[in-house]
Coordinates of C-alpha atoms and ligand atoms in Angstrom, one line a residue:
M506 CA 248.8 17.1 215.2
D507 CA 248.3 16.1 211.6
K508 CA 250.7 18.7 210.3
I509 CA 253.5 17.4 212.5
T510 CA 252.7 13.8 211.5
I511 CA 252.8 14.4 207.8
Q512 CA 256.0 16.4 207.9
H513 CA 257.7 13.8 209.8
L514 CA 256.5 10.7 208.0
K515 CA 259.1 8.5 206.7
C516 CA 259.3 7.1 203.2
N517 CA 258.2 3.5 202.8
K518 CA 261.0 2.8 200.4
H519 CA 263.7 4.8 202.2
P520 CA 262.9 4.7 205.9
N521 CA 265.6 7.1 207.0
K522 CA 264.2 9.9 204.8
N523 CA 261.3 12.2 205.4
L524 CA 258.7 12.7 202.8
Q525 CA 259.4 15.9 200.9
F526 CA 257.3 16.1 197.8
I527 CA 253.7 15.6 196.8
Q528 CA 252.4 15.0 193.3
V529 CA 249.9 17.7 192.5
N530 CA 249.4 17.2 188.7
D531 CA 248.6 14.3 186.4
V532 CA 247.1 12.6 189.4
L533 CA 243.8 12.2 187.7
T534 CA 245.2 10.1 184.8
Q535 CA 247.3 7.7 186.9
P536 CA 246.1 4.7 188.7
I537 CA 246.9 5.2 192.3
S538 CA 248.6 1.9 192.8
T539 CA 251.4 2.4 190.2
K540 CA 253.1 5.4 191.7
P541 CA 253.3 6.8 195.2
L542 CA 251.9 10.3 195.7
F543 CA 254.6 11.2 198.2
Y544 CA 258.3 11.4 197.5
C545 CA 261.4 11.6 199.6
S546 CA 264.7 13.0 198.3
S547 CA 265.8 9.6 197.3
C548 CA 262.6 8.7 195.5
F549 CA 263.2 12.0 193.7
N550 CA 266.7 11.0 192.7
H551 CA 265.7 7.6 191.6
D552 CA 262.8 8.6 189.4
L553 CA 264.4 9.0 186.0
H554 CA 261.2 10.4 184.5
F555 CA 260.6 12.9 187.3
K556 CA 258.6 15.9 186.1
S557 CA 259.2 18.7 188.5
I558 CA 256.1 20.6 187.3
N559 CA 254.0 17.8 188.8
Y560 CA 255.5 17.9 192.3
L561 CA 255.3 20.4 195.0
M562 CA 257.4 20.8 198.1
I563 CA 255.3 19.9 201.1
D564 CA 257.3 22.4 203.2
Q565 CA 256.3 25.2 200.9
I566 CA 252.6 24.6 201.5
F567 CA 253.2 24.8 205.2
Q568 CA 255.5 27.8 205.2
E569 CA 254.3 30.0 202.4
S570 CA 250.6 29.4 201.8
D571 CA 249.5 31.9 204.4
T572 CA 251.3 34.8 202.8
N573 CA 252.3 33.8 199.3
I574 CA 251.0 32.4 196.0
I575 CA 252.3 28.9 195.5
P576 CA 253.7 28.6 191.9
K577 CA 252.4 25.1 191.1
W578 CA 249.1 25.2 192.9
P579 CA 246.3 24.8 191.9
P580 CA 246.6 22.7 188.7
V581 CA 246.0 24.9 185.7
N582 CA 246.4 24.7 182.0
N583 CA 248.8 27.7 181.8
Y584 CA 251.2 28.1 184.7
Q585 CA 252.4 31.5 183.4
I586 CA 249.2 33.0 184.9
I587 CA 250.3 31.8 188.4
S588 CA 253.9 32.9 187.7
D589 CA 252.6 36.4 186.7
L590 CA 250.6 36.6 189.9
V591 CA 253.7 35.6 191.8
D592 CA 255.6 38.4 190.1
L593 CA 252.8 40.9 190.7
T594 CA 252.6 40.1 194.4
S595 CA 256.3 40.2 194.9
N596 CA 256.4 43.9 193.9
Q597 CA 254.7 45.3 197.0
S598 CA 254.6 49.1 196.2
S599 CA 253.0 48.9 192.7
L600 CA 249.9 47.1 194.1
D601 CA 249.3 49.7 196.8
Y602 CA 246.4 51.4 195.0
V603 CA 244.2 51.8 198.0
K604 CA 247.1 53.4 199.9
Q605 CA 247.7 55.8 197.0
I606 CA 244.1 56.8 197.0
T607 CA 244.1 57.2 200.7
D608 CA 247.3 59.3 200.6
F609 CA 245.8 61.4 197.9
F610 CA 242.7 62.2 199.9
H611 CA 244.6 62.8 203.1
Q612 CA 246.9 65.3 201.3
F613 CA 243.9 66.7 199.5
I614 CA 241.9 67.3 202.6
E615 CA 244.8 68.9 204.3
E616 CA 245.6 71.2 201.4
F617 CA 242.0 71.9 200.9
L618 CA 241.4 73.0 204.5
N619 CA 244.6 75.1 204.5
K620 CA 243.5 76.8 201.4
I621 CA 240.0 77.4 202.7
D622 CA 241.5 78.7 206.0
V623 CA 243.6 81.2 204.1
I624 CA 240.7 82.5 202.0
Q625 CA 238.4 82.6 205.0
K626 CA 240.9 84.8 206.9
K627 CA 241.4 87.0 203.9
M628 CA 237.7 87.5 203.5
I629 CA 237.2 88.3 207.2
N630 CA 240.0 90.8 207.0
E631 CA 238.4 92.4 204.0
A632 CA 235.1 92.6 205.8
L633 CA 236.6 94.1 208.9
K634 CA 237.7 97.0 206.8
Y635 CA 234.1 98.1 206.8
P636 CA 232.2 99.2 209.9
I637 CA 230.1 96.2 209.8
D638 CA 228.6 95.4 213.2
T639 CA 226.3 97.5 215.3
Q640 CA 228.8 97.9 218.1
Q641 CA 231.3 99.4 215.7
I642 CA 228.8 101.7 214.2
I643 CA 227.7 102.9 217.6
K644 CA 231.3 103.3 218.8
R645 CA 232.2 105.4 215.8
Y646 CA 229.0 107.4 216.3
Q647 CA 230.0 108.1 219.9
E648 CA 233.4 109.3 218.8
I649 CA 232.0 111.7 216.2
S650 CA 229.1 113.0 218.3
N651 CA 230.9 113.2 221.7
I652 CA 227.6 112.0 223.2
L653 CA 229.4 110.4 226.1
Q654 CA 231.1 113.7 226.9
F655 CA 227.7 115.4 226.7
K656 CA 226.3 112.9 229.1
Q657 CA 229.3 113.5 231.5
I658 CA 228.7 117.3 231.4
L659 CA 225.0 116.8 232.2
N660 CA 225.9 114.5 235.0
N661 CA 228.2 117.0 236.7
E662 CA 226.9 117.5 240.2
Q663 CA 226.2 121.1 240.3
P664 CA 222.6 121.1 241.4
N665 CA 222.9 124.4 243.2
N666 CA 224.0 126.4 240.3
L667 CA 221.8 125.8 237.4
E668 CA 223.1 128.8 235.7
D669 CA 226.7 127.5 235.7
H670 CA 225.4 124.2 234.6
S671 CA 223.5 125.9 231.8
T672 CA 226.6 127.8 230.8
L673 CA 228.7 124.7 230.6
C674 CA 226.1 122.9 228.6
K675 CA 225.6 125.9 226.3
E676 CA 229.4 126.0 225.7
F677 CA 229.5 122.3 224.8
I678 CA 226.5 122.5 222.6
S679 CA 227.7 125.6 220.9
Q680 CA 231.0 124.0 220.2
M681 CA 229.4 120.9 218.7
E682 CA 227.0 123.1 216.7
S683 CA 229.9 125.0 215.3
Q684 CA 231.2 121.7 213.9
K685 CA 227.9 121.0 212.2
D686 CA 229.6 120.6 208.8
K687 CA 232.3 118.3 210.1
N688 CA 229.7 116.2 212.0
T689 CA 227.6 115.9 208.9
E690 CA 230.5 114.9 206.9
L691 CA 231.8 112.3 209.3
L692 CA 228.4 110.7 210.0
Q693 CA 227.6 110.7 206.2
S694 CA 230.9 108.9 205.7
L695 CA 230.0 106.4 208.4
L696 CA 226.7 105.8 206.8
T697 CA 228.2 105.5 203.3
Q698 CA 230.8 103.0 204.5
A699 CA 228.2 100.9 206.2
N700 CA 225.9 100.9 203.1
Q701 CA 228.8 100.2 200.8
L702 CA 229.4 96.9 202.3
K703 CA 225.7 96.2 202.2
T704 CA 225.7 96.7 198.4
N705 CA 229.1 95.2 197.9
F706 CA 228.5 92.0 199.8
N707 CA 227.6 89.0 197.7
M708 CA 226.7 85.7 199.3
E709 CA 225.5 84.2 196.0
Y710 CA 228.9 84.0 194.3
P711 CA 230.6 81.9 197.0
H712 CA 227.7 79.5 196.9
I713 CA 228.1 79.1 193.2
I714 CA 231.8 78.5 193.6
K715 CA 231.1 76.0 196.4
Q716 CA 228.7 74.1 194.2
Q717 CA 231.2 74.0 191.4
L718 CA 233.8 72.7 193.7
F719 CA 231.5 70.0 194.8
T720 CA 230.8 69.1 191.2
L721 CA 234.5 69.0 190.5
I722 CA 235.1 66.9 193.6
D723 CA 232.4 64.5 192.5
H724 CA 234.4 64.0 189.3
I725 CA 237.6 63.0 191.1
S726 CA 238.4 59.5 189.9
F727 CA 241.5 57.3 189.6
F728 CA 240.0 55.2 186.9
N729 CA 240.4 55.9 183.3
L730 CA 237.1 54.5 182.3
D731 CA 235.4 57.2 184.3
I732 CA 237.3 60.0 182.5
P733 CA 235.6 60.6 179.1
E734 CA 238.4 62.3 177.2
V735 CA 241.1 59.8 178.4
S736 CA 239.0 56.9 177.5
S737 CA 238.2 58.3 174.1
T738 CA 241.9 59.2 173.3
N739 CA 242.7 55.6 174.1
H740 CA 240.6 54.5 171.2
N741 CA 240.8 57.2 168.6
N742 CA 241.8 60.8 168.1
T743 CA 239.6 63.2 170.2
K744 CA 239.5 65.8 167.5
S745 CA 238.3 63.6 164.6
H746 CA 235.9 62.0 167.0
F747 CA 234.5 65.4 167.8
E748 CA 234.3 66.4 164.1
A749 CA 232.5 63.2 163.3
N750 CA 230.1 64.2 166.1
I751 CA 229.3 67.5 164.4
T752 CA 228.9 65.9 161.0
N753 CA 226.6 63.3 162.4
Q754 CA 224.4 66.0 163.9
R755 CA 222.7 66.7 160.7
N756 CA 221.1 63.3 160.7
Q757 CA 220.7 62.6 164.3
I758 CA 220.3 64.6 167.4
V759 CA 222.9 63.6 169.8
D760 CA 223.1 64.4 173.5
L761 CA 225.8 67.0 173.0
K762 CA 228.1 67.7 175.9
L763 CA 229.5 71.2 176.1
T764 CA 233.2 70.7 176.1
S765 CA 236.3 72.8 175.9
D766 CA 236.9 71.3 172.5
L767 CA 233.5 72.4 171.2
I768 CA 233.9 75.9 172.5
M769 CA 237.4 76.2 171.1
K770 CA 236.3 75.1 167.7
L771 CA 233.6 77.8 167.7
V772 CA 235.7 80.5 169.1
S773 CA 238.9 79.9 167.2
N774 CA 237.2 80.3 163.8
K775 CA 239.6 82.0 161.5
S776 CA 237.2 84.8 160.8
N777 CA 236.9 85.7 164.4
F778 CA 240.5 87.1 164.2
C779 CA 241.2 86.0 167.8
S780 CA 244.8 86.5 168.9
D781 CA 247.0 83.4 169.5
Q782 CA 247.6 84.5 173.1
F783 CA 243.9 84.7 173.7
I784 CA 243.2 81.3 172.1
N785 CA 245.9 79.7 174.1
K786 CA 244.8 81.2 177.4
L787 CA 241.2 80.4 176.7
S788 CA 242.0 76.8 175.7
E789 CA 244.0 76.4 178.9
S790 CA 241.2 77.8 181.1
L791 CA 238.5 75.8 179.4
Q792 CA 240.4 72.6 179.7
S793 CA 240.8 73.2 183.4
I794 CA 237.1 73.5 183.8
N795 CA 236.2 70.8 181.3
P796 CA 234.5 68.6 184.0
I797 CA 232.3 71.5 184.9
L798 CA 231.5 72.2 181.3
K799 CA 230.4 68.6 180.7
Q800 CA 227.7 69.1 183.3
F801 CA 225.9 71.0 180.6
S802 CA 224.6 68.8 177.9
F803 CA 222.3 69.7 175.1
K804 CA 219.8 67.5 173.3
T805 CA 220.3 69.7 170.3
V806 CA 222.5 70.4 167.4
V807 CA 225.1 73.1 167.4
F808 CA 224.2 74.9 164.2
K809 CA 220.9 75.9 162.6
E810 CA 219.1 73.6 160.2
N811 CA 221.0 73.4 156.9
K812 CA 223.7 75.6 158.2
E813 CA 227.2 74.9 159.4
Q814 CA 230.3 76.9 160.2
I815 CA 231.6 78.7 157.2
D816 CA 235.0 77.1 156.5
F817 CA 237.0 80.3 156.5
S818 CA 240.1 78.3 157.7
K819 CA 240.4 76.8 154.2
I820 CA 240.9 80.1 152.3
S821 CA 243.9 82.3 152.3
D822 CA 244.4 85.2 154.6
E823 CA 244.3 87.5 151.6
K824 CA 240.8 86.3 150.8
I825 CA 239.7 86.6 154.4
N826 CA 240.9 90.2 154.5
L827 CA 239.0 90.9 151.4
I828 CA 235.9 89.4 152.8
E829 CA 236.3 91.4 156.0
E830 CA 236.7 94.6 153.9
Y831 CA 233.6 93.7 151.9
V832 CA 231.5 93.1 155.0
K833 CA 232.6 96.5 156.5
H834 CA 231.9 98.1 153.1
S835 CA 228.5 96.5 152.9
I836 CA 227.6 97.6 156.4
T837 CA 228.5 101.2 155.6
L838 CA 226.5 101.1 152.4
S839 CA 223.5 99.7 154.2
R840 CA 223.4 102.9 156.4
G841 CA 222.3 104.6 153.2
E842 CA 224.6 107.6 153.5
Q843 CA 224.5 109.4 150.1
Q844 CA 228.0 110.8 150.5
F845 CA 229.6 107.4 151.0
E846 CA 227.8 105.9 148.0
Q847 CA 228.8 108.8 145.9
E848 CA 232.4 108.4 146.9
V849 CA 232.3 104.8 145.9
K850 CA 230.6 105.6 142.6
D851 CA 233.3 108.3 141.9
S852 CA 236.1 105.8 142.5
Q853 CA 238.5 105.3 139.5
E854 CA 237.5 101.6 139.2
I855 CA 233.8 102.1 139.1
K856 CA 233.9 105.2 136.9
Q857 CA 235.9 103.2 134.3
M858 CA 233.6 100.2 134.4
T859 CA 230.6 102.5 134.2
Q860 CA 232.1 104.2 131.1
I861 CA 232.6 100.8 129.5
V862 CA 229.1 99.5 130.1
N863 CA 227.5 102.8 129.4
S864 CA 229.3 103.1 126.1
K865 CA 227.2 102.7 123.0
M866 CA 229.4 99.9 121.8
S867 CA 228.1 97.7 124.6
F868 CA 224.5 97.8 123.4
L869 CA 223.2 97.0 126.8
R870 CA 219.8 97.6 128.1
Q871 CA 219.3 100.4 130.6
E872 CA 217.9 98.1 133.2
F873 CA 221.0 95.9 132.9
I874 CA 223.4 98.8 133.2
Q875 CA 221.6 100.0 136.3
Q876 CA 221.8 96.5 137.9
F877 CA 225.5 96.2 136.9
E878 CA 226.4 99.6 138.4
K879 CA 224.6 98.8 141.6
F880 CA 226.5 95.5 141.7
L881 CA 229.8 97.3 141.2
V882 CA 229.1 99.6 144.1
D883 CA 228.3 96.6 146.2
V884 CA 231.5 94.7 145.4
K885 CA 233.8 97.6 145.2
P886 CA 236.4 96.0 147.6
F887 CA 236.8 93.1 145.2
L888 CA 237.6 95.4 142.3
K889 CA 241.0 95.8 143.9
Q890 CA 241.9 92.5 142.3
I891 CA 241.8 94.1 138.9
N892 CA 244.4 96.5 137.7
F893 CA 242.5 99.4 136.2
T894 CA 245.5 101.4 135.0
N895 CA 246.3 100.8 131.3
S896 CA 243.3 98.6 130.9
F897 CA 242.6 99.8 127.4
T898 CA 244.6 98.8 124.4
D899 CA 243.7 102.2 122.8
K900 CA 242.0 104.7 125.1
N901 CA 241.8 107.3 122.4
K902 CA 239.8 105.0 120.2
F903 CA 237.5 104.1 123.1
D904 CA 236.9 107.7 123.9
F905 CA 236.3 108.5 120.2
F906 CA 233.6 105.9 119.8
R907 CA 232.2 106.6 123.3
N908 CA 231.6 110.2 122.4
L909 CA 230.2 109.5 118.9
K910 CA 226.7 110.9 118.4
D911 CA 223.8 108.5 118.0
N912 CA 223.2 109.3 114.4
K913 CA 226.9 108.7 113.5
W914 CA 226.6 105.4 115.2
N915 CA 223.6 104.4 113.3
A916 CA 225.2 105.5 110.1
L917 CA 228.3 103.5 110.9
Y918 CA 226.2 100.5 111.7
E919 CA 224.2 100.7 108.6
E920 CA 227.1 101.3 106.4
S921 CA 228.5 98.0 107.6
L922 CA 225.3 96.2 106.6
P923 CA 225.5 94.4 103.3
N924 CA 223.6 96.1 100.4
L925 CA 220.7 94.1 99.1
D926 CA 221.0 93.2 95.5
L927 CA 217.9 95.1 94.3
E928 CA 217.8 96.3 90.7
L929 CA 216.0 99.4 89.4
F930 CA 214.5 99.8 86.0
A931 CA 212.3 102.2 84.1
T932 CA 208.9 100.8 83.1
N933 CA 207.4 101.1 79.6
Y934 CA 204.8 103.6 80.8
N935 CA 205.4 106.8 78.9
N936 CA 208.2 105.2 77.0
G937 CA 210.1 105.2 80.2
Q938 CA 212.9 103.0 78.9
R939 CA 213.7 105.5 76.2
N940 CA 213.3 108.7 78.2
C941 CA 215.3 107.6 81.1
V942 CA 218.5 105.8 81.6
I943 CA 219.5 103.8 84.7
N944 CA 223.1 103.0 85.2
K945 CA 224.6 100.6 87.6
R946 CA 227.8 102.0 88.8
E947 CA 230.9 100.0 89.9
N948 CA 230.2 100.6 93.5
G949 CA 226.7 99.2 93.3
Y950 CA 224.7 102.4 93.1
Y951 CA 221.9 102.9 90.7
E952 CA 221.9 106.2 88.9
I953 CA 218.6 107.4 87.4
E954 CA 218.9 110.1 84.8
K955 CA 216.0 111.7 82.9
L956 CA 217.3 112.1 79.3
N957 CA 214.8 114.5 77.7
N958 CA 212.3 117.1 78.5
I959 CA 209.3 115.3 77.1
I960 CA 206.5 116.2 79.4
C961 CA 205.9 112.9 81.1
W962 CA 206.6 111.2 84.4
V963 CA 208.6 108.0 84.2
N964 CA 208.1 105.2 86.7
C965 CA 211.3 103.7 87.9
I966 CA 210.7 100.6 90.1
S967 CA 212.6 97.8 91.8
N968 CA 212.8 94.5 90.0
T969 CA 211.2 92.5 92.9
N970 CA 208.2 92.8 95.1
L971 CA 209.1 94.0 98.6
E972 CA 208.6 91.4 101.4
K973 CA 205.9 92.0 104.0
D974 CA 207.9 91.2 107.1
K975 CA 211.2 92.8 106.3
K976 CA 212.4 96.1 107.5
Y977 CA 213.9 98.0 104.6
I978 CA 216.0 101.1 104.4
F979 CA 216.5 102.9 101.1
R980 CA 218.7 105.9 100.7
I981 CA 218.4 108.2 97.8
K982 CA 220.8 110.9 97.0
V983 CA 219.7 113.9 94.8
E984 CA 222.8 114.2 92.6
N985 CA 221.4 116.7 90.2
L986 CA 218.2 118.8 90.2
N987 CA 217.5 122.3 89.1
E988 CA 215.9 124.8 91.4
S989 CA 212.2 124.1 92.1
H990 CA 212.3 120.9 90.1
F991 CA 210.7 117.9 91.8
F992 CA 210.5 114.1 91.9
Y993 CA 208.6 111.3 93.7
I994 CA 209.7 108.6 96.0
G995 CA 207.6 105.9 97.6
L996 CA 205.9 102.6 96.6
M997 CA 203.8 101.5 93.7
R998 CA 202.2 98.3 92.6
N999 CA 204.0 96.3 89.9
S1000 CA 200.8 95.5 88.2
N1001 CA 200.1 99.2 87.6
A1002 CA 203.7 100.1 86.6
D1003 CA 203.0 100.0 82.8
Q1004 CA 199.6 101.7 83.0
N1005 CA 199.6 104.5 85.5
Y1006 CA 201.7 107.2 87.3
G1007 CA 203.2 105.7 90.5
Y1008 CA 202.1 108.6 92.7
K1009 CA 198.5 107.9 92.0
E1010 CA 198.6 105.1 94.5
Y1011 CA 199.1 107.6 97.3
L1012 CA 202.1 105.8 98.7
S1013 CA 204.5 108.6 97.7
C1014 CA 206.1 111.8 98.7
L1015 CA 206.7 114.7 96.3
L1016 CA 210.0 116.5 96.9
Q1017 CA 211.4 119.7 95.4
K1018 CA 214.8 121.4 95.1
N1019 CA 214.8 124.5 97.2
N1020 CA 218.1 126.5 97.4
Q1021 CA 220.6 123.9 98.4
S1022 CA 218.1 121.5 100.0
V1023 CA 215.3 119.3 99.1
I1024 CA 211.9 120.0 100.7
K1025 CA 208.5 118.4 100.7
C1026 CA 206.1 120.1 98.3
G1027 CA 202.9 118.0 97.9
S1028 CA 200.6 115.5 99.5
F1029 CA 200.7 112.1 97.9
G1030 CA 200.3 109.8 101.0
I1031 CA 203.6 110.3 102.9
D1032 CA 203.1 113.6 104.5
K1033 CA 202.1 112.9 108.1
Q1034 CA 204.5 114.9 110.2
L1035 CA 206.1 112.5 112.7
K1036 CA 209.2 114.6 113.6
G1037 CA 210.2 118.3 113.1
A1038 CA 208.2 120.8 111.1
E1039 CA 207.9 120.2 107.3
F1040 CA 210.9 118.5 105.7
K1041 CA 214.3 119.6 104.6
T1042 CA 217.5 117.8 103.7
S1043 CA 220.9 119.1 104.4
G1044 CA 224.5 118.7 103.1
E1045 CA 224.5 116.0 100.5
N1046 CA 220.7 115.9 100.1
M1047 CA 220.2 112.4 101.2
I1048 CA 216.7 111.0 101.8
E1049 CA 215.9 107.8 103.7
I1050 CA 212.8 105.7 103.1
R1051 CA 211.9 103.3 105.9
L1052 CA 209.5 100.5 105.1
C1053 CA 208.0 97.6 107.0
L1054 CA 204.7 96.5 105.3
K1055 CA 203.6 94.2 108.0
E1056 CA 204.0 97.0 110.6
Y1057 CA 202.4 99.7 108.4
I1058 CA 205.6 101.7 108.4
L1059 CA 206.4 103.9 105.4
E1060 CA 208.5 106.9 106.3
V1061 CA 210.7 109.5 104.7
L1062 CA 213.5 111.0 106.7
D1063 CA 216.5 113.4 106.1
F1064 CA 219.7 111.4 106.3
P1065 CA 221.9 111.4 108.3
N1066 CA 220.5 114.1 110.7
Y1067 CA 217.1 112.6 111.1
E1068 CA 215.6 116.0 112.1
Y1069 CA 212.4 115.4 110.1
K1070 CA 210.2 112.4 109.7
L1071 CA 207.2 112.1 107.5
G1072 CA 204.9 109.0 107.7
L1073 CA 202.1 107.6 105.6
Q1074 CA 198.7 109.0 106.3
D1075 CA 196.6 106.5 108.3
K1076 CA 193.9 106.2 105.6
Y1077 CA 196.4 104.7 103.1
K1078 CA 198.1 102.3 105.5
E1079 CA 195.9 99.3 104.8
K1080 CA 197.3 99.3 101.3
L1081 CA 200.6 98.2 102.7
T1082 CA 199.2 94.8 103.7
Q1083 CA 196.5 94.6 101.0
F1084 CA 198.8 94.4 97.9
D1085 CA 201.4 91.7 97.3
D1086 CA 203.2 93.4 94.5
L1087 CA 204.4 96.7 96.1
R1088 CA 207.8 97.9 94.8
L1089 CA 210.1 100.8 95.5
Y1090 CA 209.1 103.7 93.2
L1091 CA 211.0 106.7 92.0
G1092 CA 209.2 109.2 89.7
T1093 CA 211.3 111.5 87.6
Y1094 CA 210.2 114.2 85.1
F1095 CA 212.8 116.9 84.4
Q1096 CA 215.7 116.5 81.9
G1097 CA 219.0 116.2 83.7
S1098 CA 217.4 115.1 87.0
K1099 CA 219.8 112.7 88.5
L1100 CA 218.9 110.5 91.5
I1101 CA 221.1 107.9 93.0
L1102 CA 219.9 104.9 94.9
M1103 CA 222.8 104.7 97.4
D1104 CA 221.7 102.0 99.8
V1105 CA 219.2 99.2 100.1
K1106 CA 219.5 97.4 103.5
I1107 CA 217.5 95.1 105.7
V1108 CA 217.7 96.0 109.4
N1109 CA 216.5 94.4 112.6
E1110 CA 215.3 97.7 114.1
F1111 CA 214.7 101.2 113.0
I1112 CA 216.7 103.5 115.3
N1113 CA 215.7 107.1 116.0
Ligands
ZN1555 ZN1 261.7 7.6 199.2

């Protein structure tokens, strides 16, 4: 009743017009008396300040409010919201979410059932290939055994003639018995087939599949917020998100979900050498079962403590191949096969390196050489990176020095040491300075010559005391000496040099010319045999004195062969540290004797 009344109310100002509009906004701020709430079309025309946003058609409320959104109702601050809602509701199909979901499930159920139906039939057909039920087994048994025929024969009504009956039965049994092999074979086959299904039948697997399907179905969702990877890609890149996860693991244990991404990252490691096809296929398969994978979550880190994947992807293929080769090599070595190890040692590269470290020029300790050789064997594959052909600037020189004998080496070494500026002079004892002349030659040698045959020993000594902690080498050459003539070499105290024969201190060795050599011929301290038997020089008749006072070393050797070595007798050794004025001593007697002090050197070590 009210409806009809309002719709047909006439305007107070224009009585022939129906009321058409109602003010629905700015009502609150206006005093009711000033302006009418209802308008007819004439009121509308006459209102010069008419604001259409404030007025609603009364008809529209009646006709559209049941089914539509009314654009100007209710009063709001932003009418765009209502306008958008109007737009949204005008496009019917895009809002049909429930229908879309329903359609999906209808279609899904239908396809699902069809698929199950197909697989069910397929499985039943498969099972029917086997003699599965008891009836079938019995039926097949009856065929093979002819038991029913047997029964028939026994049933034949020939009660009067047991003999005939017996003959018939005998015939039948005999025939069946003659087929013993065949019967056995057929029955065995029946048994085997029946058992085959028993062992081949797996009820567990379909249950697992069923469970997985249910799990997958549980994950069906039409809402992005429920789908983890979609929601995370919306915010940031999945991959970097995942990598950040792995990096964070070191500090915090996260609830790690097993995902296709994670498995792919582990499997597609460059050093696994997986083929692209395999990686692609695997990735595809894993992505399809990702929802299942995510069922498995681990409250644990991926890698061991303080470990992470080796970043093989960041090095070149060439290096990867080298590493692969090294690993194989190392595994073969670890088997401990002598032949393989020998082959490696015999390789050109290692032989050459071994020659170099083994050469005397390297001056390496044996322990180091062994370690280095072992290392070379271990890293043989990496030696490929070095070109070993033409590695020497002069292979001939290398071989020459490599093959040089030890004594030659030492001679070479000592020759290169600077000579000490040590002067020799004859003391006044026995008028030494008149009877003996010492010349310093241009090349630094000292030449000692006895001038006359006056029967006396002359002491020739060095101009300085010898230092306790130094290792001295003195080389004396016998330039001129008649057969069986002799001379002394050794040490004496400076304080005795003008008063006594040097050899009386028992720090000397008496030597004598014998044929072309010089031999030992008396015991004056230095005659303890340390090497060889007796003493004999060769060639140029060079004699070497080695001295280290602090270490109680005072020795006489043949130079350069070092075949003989005489040392100071133990009972005189304490003199070496007791006296502070010990000097090199040469005692000469015979006219024409000529001795030359060739070398005076200080060395770090006495070799040989
Ligand atoms: Zn009016």
